[in-house]
Short mmCIF file of C-alpha atoms in Angstrom, two decimals:
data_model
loop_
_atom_site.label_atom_id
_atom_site.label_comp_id
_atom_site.label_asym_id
_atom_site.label_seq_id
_atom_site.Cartn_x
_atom_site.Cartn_y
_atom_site.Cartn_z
CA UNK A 814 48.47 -0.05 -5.51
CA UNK A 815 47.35 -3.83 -5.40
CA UNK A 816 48.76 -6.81 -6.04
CA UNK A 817 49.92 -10.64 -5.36
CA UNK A 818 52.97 -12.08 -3.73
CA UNK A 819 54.01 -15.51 -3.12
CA UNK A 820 56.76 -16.58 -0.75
CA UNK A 821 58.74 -20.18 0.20
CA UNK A 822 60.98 -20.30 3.18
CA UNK A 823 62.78 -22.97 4.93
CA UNK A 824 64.82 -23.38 8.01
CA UNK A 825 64.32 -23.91 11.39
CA UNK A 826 61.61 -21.70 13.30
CA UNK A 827 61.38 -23.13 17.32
CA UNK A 828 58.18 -22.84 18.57
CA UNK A 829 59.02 -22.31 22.44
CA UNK A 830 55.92 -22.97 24.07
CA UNK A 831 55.44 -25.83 28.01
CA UNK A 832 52.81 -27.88 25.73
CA UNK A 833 54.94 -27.75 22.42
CA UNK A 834 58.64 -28.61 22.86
CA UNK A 835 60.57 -30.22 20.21
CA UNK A 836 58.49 -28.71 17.51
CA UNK A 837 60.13 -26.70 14.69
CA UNK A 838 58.47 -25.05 11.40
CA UNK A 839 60.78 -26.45 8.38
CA UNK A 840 58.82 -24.27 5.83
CA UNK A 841 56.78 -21.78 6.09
CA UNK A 842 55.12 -20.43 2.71
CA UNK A 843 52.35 -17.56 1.93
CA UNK A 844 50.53 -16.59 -0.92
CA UNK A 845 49.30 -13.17 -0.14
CA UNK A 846 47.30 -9.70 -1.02
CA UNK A 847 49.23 -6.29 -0.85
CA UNK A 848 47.33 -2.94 -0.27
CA UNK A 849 49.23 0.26 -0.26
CA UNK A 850 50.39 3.54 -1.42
CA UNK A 851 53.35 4.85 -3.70
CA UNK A 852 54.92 6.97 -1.38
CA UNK A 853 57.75 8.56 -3.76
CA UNK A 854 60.35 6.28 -3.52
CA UNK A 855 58.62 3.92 -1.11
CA UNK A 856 55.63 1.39 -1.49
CA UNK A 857 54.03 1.04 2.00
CA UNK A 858 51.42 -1.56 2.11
CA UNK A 859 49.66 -3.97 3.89
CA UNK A 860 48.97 -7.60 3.34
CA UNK A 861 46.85 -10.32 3.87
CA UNK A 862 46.43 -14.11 2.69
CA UNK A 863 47.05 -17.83 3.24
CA UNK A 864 49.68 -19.31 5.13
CA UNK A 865 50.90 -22.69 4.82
CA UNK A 866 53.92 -25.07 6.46
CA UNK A 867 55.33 -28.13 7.92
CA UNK A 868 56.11 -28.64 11.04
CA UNK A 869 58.19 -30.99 12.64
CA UNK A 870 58.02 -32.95 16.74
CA UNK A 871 58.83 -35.99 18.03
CA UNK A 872 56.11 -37.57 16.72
CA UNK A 873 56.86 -36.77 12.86
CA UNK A 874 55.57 -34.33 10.18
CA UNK A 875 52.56 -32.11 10.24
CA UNK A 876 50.91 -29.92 7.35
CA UNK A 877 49.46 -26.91 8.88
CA UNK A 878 47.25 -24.40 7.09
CA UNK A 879 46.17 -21.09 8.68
CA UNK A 880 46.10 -17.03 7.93
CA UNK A 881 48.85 -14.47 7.58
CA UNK A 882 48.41 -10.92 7.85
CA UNK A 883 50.95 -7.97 7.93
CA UNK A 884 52.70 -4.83 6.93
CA UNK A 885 55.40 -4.27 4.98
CA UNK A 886 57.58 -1.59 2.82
CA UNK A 887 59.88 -1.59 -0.20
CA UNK A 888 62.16 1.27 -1.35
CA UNK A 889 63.42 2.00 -4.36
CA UNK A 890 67.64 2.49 -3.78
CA UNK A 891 67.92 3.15 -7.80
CA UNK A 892 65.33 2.37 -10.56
CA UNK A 893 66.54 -1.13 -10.46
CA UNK A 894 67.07 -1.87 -6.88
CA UNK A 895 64.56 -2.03 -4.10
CA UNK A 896 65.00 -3.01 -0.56
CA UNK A 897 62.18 -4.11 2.13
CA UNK A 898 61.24 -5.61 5.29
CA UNK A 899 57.96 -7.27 6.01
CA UNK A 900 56.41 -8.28 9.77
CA UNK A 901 53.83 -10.91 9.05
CA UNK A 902 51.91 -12.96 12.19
CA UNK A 903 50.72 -16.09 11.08
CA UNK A 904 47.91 -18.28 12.79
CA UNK A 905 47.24 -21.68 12.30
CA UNK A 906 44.16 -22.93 14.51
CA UNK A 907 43.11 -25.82 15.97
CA UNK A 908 46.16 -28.00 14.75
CA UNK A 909 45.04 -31.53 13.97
CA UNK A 910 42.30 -31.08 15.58
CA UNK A 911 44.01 -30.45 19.36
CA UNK A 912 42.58 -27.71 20.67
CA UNK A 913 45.90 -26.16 19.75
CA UNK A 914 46.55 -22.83 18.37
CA UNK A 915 50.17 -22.17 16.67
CA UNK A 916 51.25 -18.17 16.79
CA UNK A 917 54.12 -17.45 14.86
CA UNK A 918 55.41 -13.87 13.85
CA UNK A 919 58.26 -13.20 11.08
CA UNK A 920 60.21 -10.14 9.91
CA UNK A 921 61.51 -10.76 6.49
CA UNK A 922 64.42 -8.25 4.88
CA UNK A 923 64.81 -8.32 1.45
CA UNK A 924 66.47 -6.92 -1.80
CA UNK A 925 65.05 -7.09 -5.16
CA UNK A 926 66.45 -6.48 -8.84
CA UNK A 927 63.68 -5.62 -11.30
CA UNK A 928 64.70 -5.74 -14.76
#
């Protein structure tokens, strides 16, 4: 099974790292190819894609761009109701030219209604 995804989050992701403190991710969006098999009631997959965000330090507000890449499941609870959980590790390289390399990995739960 193939197929797209986009995602937009927001909130408040600390990056705790000597050489980067004060610096939060505000967003933190994807869009992203799935891979993966029908399993009966499950879809197992993996995924791949773009990964985009801002970024905030003491200095202001940064636009990062970088890779994502990850697995992830959904179930089907009934034939309208799914539920899932995604681990995606995002890289974004070479920030602003620094010499700086942002890691940041994300589990995502989810529930989805499909009409």
């Amino acid at each position: 099974v193939l197929g797209v995804e986009g995602d937009y989050n927001w909130g408040s992701i600390e990056i705790a790292e000597d050489y980067l403190s004060n610096v939060k991710f505000d967003t933190l969006s994807h869009i992203k190819l799935q891979a993966g098999a029908d399993v009966g009631q499950a879809f197992i997959y993996g995924t791949a894609g773009w990964a985009w965000g801002n970024v905030t330090d003491s200095e202001g507000d940064t636009s990062l761009d970088g890779a994502a890449f990850g697995i992830g499941t959904d179930y089907a609870v009934t034939d309208n109701w799914t539920v899932g959980g995604e681990v995606l590790w995002n890289q974004f390289n070479n920030v602003e030219d620094s010499g700086i390399d942002i890691d940041v990995t994300t589990f995502n739960l989810r529930a989805g209604y499909r009409f």
